[in-house]
Coordinates of C-alpha atoms in Angstrom, one line a residue:
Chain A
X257 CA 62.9 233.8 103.0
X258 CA 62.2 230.0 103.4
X259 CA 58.4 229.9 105.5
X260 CA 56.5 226.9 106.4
X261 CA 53.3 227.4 107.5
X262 CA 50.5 224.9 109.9
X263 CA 46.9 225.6 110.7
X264 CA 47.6 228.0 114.1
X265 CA 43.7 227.3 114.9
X266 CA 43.0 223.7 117.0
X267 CA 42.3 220.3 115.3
X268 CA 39.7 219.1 117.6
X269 CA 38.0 215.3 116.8
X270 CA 35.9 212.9 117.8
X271 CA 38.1 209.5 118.9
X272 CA 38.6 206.4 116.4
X273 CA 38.3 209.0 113.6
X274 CA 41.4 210.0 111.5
X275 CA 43.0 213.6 112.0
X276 CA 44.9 215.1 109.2
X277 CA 47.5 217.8 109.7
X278 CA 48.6 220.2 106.9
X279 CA 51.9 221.6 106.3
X280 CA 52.5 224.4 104.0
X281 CA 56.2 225.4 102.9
X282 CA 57.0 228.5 100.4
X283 CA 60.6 230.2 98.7
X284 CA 62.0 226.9 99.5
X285 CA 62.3 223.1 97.6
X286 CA 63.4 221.2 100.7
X287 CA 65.0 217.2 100.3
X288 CA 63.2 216.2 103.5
X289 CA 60.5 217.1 105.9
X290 CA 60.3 215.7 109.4
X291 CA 56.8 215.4 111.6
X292 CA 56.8 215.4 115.7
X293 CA 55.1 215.7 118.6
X294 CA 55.5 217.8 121.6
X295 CA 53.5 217.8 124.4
X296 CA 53.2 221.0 127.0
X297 CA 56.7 222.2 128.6
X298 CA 58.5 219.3 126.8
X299 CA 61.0 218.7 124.0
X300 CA 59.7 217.7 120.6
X301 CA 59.7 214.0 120.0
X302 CA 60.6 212.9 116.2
X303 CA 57.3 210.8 114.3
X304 CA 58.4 210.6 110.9
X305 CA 60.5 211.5 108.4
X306 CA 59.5 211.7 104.4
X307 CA 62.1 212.3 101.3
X308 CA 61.2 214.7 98.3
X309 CA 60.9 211.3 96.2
X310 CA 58.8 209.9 98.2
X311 CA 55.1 210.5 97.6
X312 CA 54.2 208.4 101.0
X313 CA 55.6 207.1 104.3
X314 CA 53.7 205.1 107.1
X315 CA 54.4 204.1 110.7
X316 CA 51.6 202.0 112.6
X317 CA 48.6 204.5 112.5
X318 CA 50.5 207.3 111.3
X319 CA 51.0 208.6 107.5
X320 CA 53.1 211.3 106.0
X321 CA 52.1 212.7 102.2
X322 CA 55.1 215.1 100.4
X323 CA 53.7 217.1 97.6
X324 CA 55.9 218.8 95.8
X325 CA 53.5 220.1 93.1
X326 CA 51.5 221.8 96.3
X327 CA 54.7 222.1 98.2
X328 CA 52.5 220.4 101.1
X329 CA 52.6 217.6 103.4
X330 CA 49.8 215.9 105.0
X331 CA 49.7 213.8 108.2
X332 CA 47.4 211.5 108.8
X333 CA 46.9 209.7 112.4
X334 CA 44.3 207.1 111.8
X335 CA 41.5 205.3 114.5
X336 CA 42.9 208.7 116.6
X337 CA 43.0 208.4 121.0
X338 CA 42.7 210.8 123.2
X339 CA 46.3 209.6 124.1
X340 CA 47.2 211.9 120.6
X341 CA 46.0 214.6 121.7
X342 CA 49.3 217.2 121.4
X343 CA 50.8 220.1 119.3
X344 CA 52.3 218.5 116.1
X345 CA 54.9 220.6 114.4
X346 CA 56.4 220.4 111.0
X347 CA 59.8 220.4 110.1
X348 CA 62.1 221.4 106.7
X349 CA 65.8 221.2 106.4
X350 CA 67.2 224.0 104.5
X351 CA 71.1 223.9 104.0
X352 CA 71.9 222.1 107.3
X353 CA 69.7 224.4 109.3
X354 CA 65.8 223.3 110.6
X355 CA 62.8 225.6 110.0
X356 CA 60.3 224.7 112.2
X357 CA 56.2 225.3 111.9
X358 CA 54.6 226.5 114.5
X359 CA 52.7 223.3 115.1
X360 CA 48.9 222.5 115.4
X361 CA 47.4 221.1 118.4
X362 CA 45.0 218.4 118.1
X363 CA 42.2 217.8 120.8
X364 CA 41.0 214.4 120.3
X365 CA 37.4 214.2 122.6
X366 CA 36.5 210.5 124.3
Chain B
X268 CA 70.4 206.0 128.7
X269 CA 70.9 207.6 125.6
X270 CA 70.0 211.1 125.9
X271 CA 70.5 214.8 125.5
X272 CA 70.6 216.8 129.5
X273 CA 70.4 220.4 129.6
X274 CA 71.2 222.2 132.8
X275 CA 69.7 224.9 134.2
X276 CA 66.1 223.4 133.8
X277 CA 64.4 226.7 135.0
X278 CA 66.6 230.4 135.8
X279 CA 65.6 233.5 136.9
X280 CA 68.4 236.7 136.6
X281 CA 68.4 240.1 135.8
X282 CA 69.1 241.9 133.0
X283 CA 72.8 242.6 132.0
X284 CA 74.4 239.4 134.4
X285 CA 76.2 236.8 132.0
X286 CA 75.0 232.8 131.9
X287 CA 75.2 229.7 130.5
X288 CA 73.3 226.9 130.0
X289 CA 74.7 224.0 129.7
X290 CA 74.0 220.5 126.7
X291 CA 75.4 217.4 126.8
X292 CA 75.1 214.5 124.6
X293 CA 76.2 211.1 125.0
X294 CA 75.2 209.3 121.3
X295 CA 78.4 210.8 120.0
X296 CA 76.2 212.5 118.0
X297 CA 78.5 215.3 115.1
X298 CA 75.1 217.7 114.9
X299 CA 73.9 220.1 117.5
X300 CA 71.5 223.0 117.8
X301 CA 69.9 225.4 119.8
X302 CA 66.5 226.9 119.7
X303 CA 64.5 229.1 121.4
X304 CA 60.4 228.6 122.1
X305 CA 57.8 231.6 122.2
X306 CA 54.4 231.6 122.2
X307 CA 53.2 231.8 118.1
X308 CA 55.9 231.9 116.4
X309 CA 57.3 228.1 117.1
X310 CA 60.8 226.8 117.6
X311 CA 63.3 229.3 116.0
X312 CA 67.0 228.0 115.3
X313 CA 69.7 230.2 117.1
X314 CA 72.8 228.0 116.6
X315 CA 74.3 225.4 115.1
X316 CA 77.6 223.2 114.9
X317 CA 78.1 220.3 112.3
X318 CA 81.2 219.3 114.6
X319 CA 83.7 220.1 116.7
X320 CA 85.3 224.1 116.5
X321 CA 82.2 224.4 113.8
X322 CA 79.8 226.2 114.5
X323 CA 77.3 228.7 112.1
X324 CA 74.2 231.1 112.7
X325 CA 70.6 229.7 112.9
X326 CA 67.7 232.5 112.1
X327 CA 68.0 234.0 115.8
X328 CA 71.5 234.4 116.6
X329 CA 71.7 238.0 118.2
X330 CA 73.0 238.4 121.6
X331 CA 73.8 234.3 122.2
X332 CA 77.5 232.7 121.6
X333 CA 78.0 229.6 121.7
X334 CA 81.1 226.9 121.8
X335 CA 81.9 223.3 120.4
X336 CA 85.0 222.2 122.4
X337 CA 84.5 218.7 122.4
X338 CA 81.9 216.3 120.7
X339 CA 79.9 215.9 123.5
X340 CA 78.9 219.8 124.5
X341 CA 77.5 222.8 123.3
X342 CA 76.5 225.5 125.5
X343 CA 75.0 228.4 125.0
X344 CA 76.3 231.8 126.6
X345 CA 74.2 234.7 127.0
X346 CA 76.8 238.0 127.7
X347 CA 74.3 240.2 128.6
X348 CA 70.4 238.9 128.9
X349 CA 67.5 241.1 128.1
X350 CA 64.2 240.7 128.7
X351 CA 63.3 240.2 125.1
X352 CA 65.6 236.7 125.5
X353 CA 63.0 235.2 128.0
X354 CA 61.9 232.3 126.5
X355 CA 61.9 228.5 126.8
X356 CA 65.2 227.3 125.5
X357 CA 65.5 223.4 123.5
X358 CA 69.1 221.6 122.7
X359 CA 68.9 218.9 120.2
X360 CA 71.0 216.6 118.6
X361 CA 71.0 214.1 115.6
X362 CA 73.7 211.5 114.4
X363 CA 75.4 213.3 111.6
X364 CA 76.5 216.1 110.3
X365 CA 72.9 217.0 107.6
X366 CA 70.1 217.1 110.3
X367 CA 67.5 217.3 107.0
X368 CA 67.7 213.2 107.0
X369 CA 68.6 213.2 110.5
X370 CA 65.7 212.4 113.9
X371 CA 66.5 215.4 116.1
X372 CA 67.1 214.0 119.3
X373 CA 65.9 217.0 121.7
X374 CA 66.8 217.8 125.8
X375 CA 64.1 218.7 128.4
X376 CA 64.2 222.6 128.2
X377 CA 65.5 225.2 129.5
X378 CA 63.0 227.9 131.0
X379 CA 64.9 231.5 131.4
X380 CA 63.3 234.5 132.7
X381 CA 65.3 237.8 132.4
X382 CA 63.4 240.5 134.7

């Protein structure tokens, strides 16, 4: 079955340094893949979204990689603040229904 | 205010006594889901409708129903809650009918405790 897979383990950085996310999918090729943020006891809030043809996408301090070779996406949050700190979950669209990751938080220190 | 409400925000029942929780839309939005949130394993899809009177199985479907009567709602019915369905409960929405190029607009939660 379709699986995506995010570091479970804590991203935890210093501030004004960039955190990078990975995103792992297998037994699936899908069009898109969406990013968000969801902070404790609230709904996830939509970052970014990247197309299968598109090797790159950026919005303010945040970049999204697709790989298809690696089947991977990256996301990058650049000069990070402890205002990012949050779980960031990873999302694939396969045949009009959503398969989430099951996000990685990142701890970004003062 | 565009937005996605979700109503109970917190319930506590027993096992066995029927509910509902209730998601409304106002974006006139065609897609909306349901999931469920436990601890490890992420957001899991339970439900789905592209429209109105369409509605099709996410990954956790078992013991939930759900309805698409008009555009703007889409509850989700539990007959008979177990234990096993406590869990913290997310509506979403997005503009049309694909949500794979779609934002997911997402409500405030739902937190449901069967004892």
């Amino acid at each position: 079955s379709q699986k995506i897979e995010q570091n479970s383990e804590a991203l935890n950085i210093q501030e004004g340094k960039t955190a990078t996310l990975t995103c792992n999918y297998t037994n699936y090729s899908p069009a898109y893949l969406q990013w968000y943020r969801q902070d404790p006891g609230r709904g996830p809030v939509f970052l970014l979204l990247i197309r299968e043809n598109e090797k790159e996408k950026r919005k303010e301090r945040l970049k999204v990689t697709f790989d298809t070779t690696l089947k991977q996406s990256l996301f990058h949050i650049t000069a990070s603040q402890p205002a990012d700190s949050a779980t960031y979950l990873c999302v694939m669209d396969s045949s009009y229904k959503l398969i989430f990751g099951s996000g990685t938080r990142l701890l970004v220190r003062p | 205010e565009a937005q996605v409400t979700q109503n109970p925000r917190y319930l506590i029942t027993v096992t066995g006594k029927k509910l509902t929780v209730t998601c409304s839309q106002n974006m006139n939005h065609e897609y909306m889901s349901w999931y469920r949130q436990d601890p490890g394993l992420g957001l899991r899809q339970i439900y789905y409708s592209m429209n109105v009177e369409v509605t099709d199985k996410g990954d956790v479907p078992e013991g939930y129903k759900v309805s698409r009567k008009e555009k703007r709602n889409f509850p989700l019915i539990l007959e008979s809650p177990s234990p096993n369905q406590t869990s913290l409960y997310f509506c979403a929405s997005s503009p049309e009918f694909d949500p794979g190029y779609n934002e997911q607009f997402f409500g405030p939660g739902t937190r449901l405790t069967v004892l």
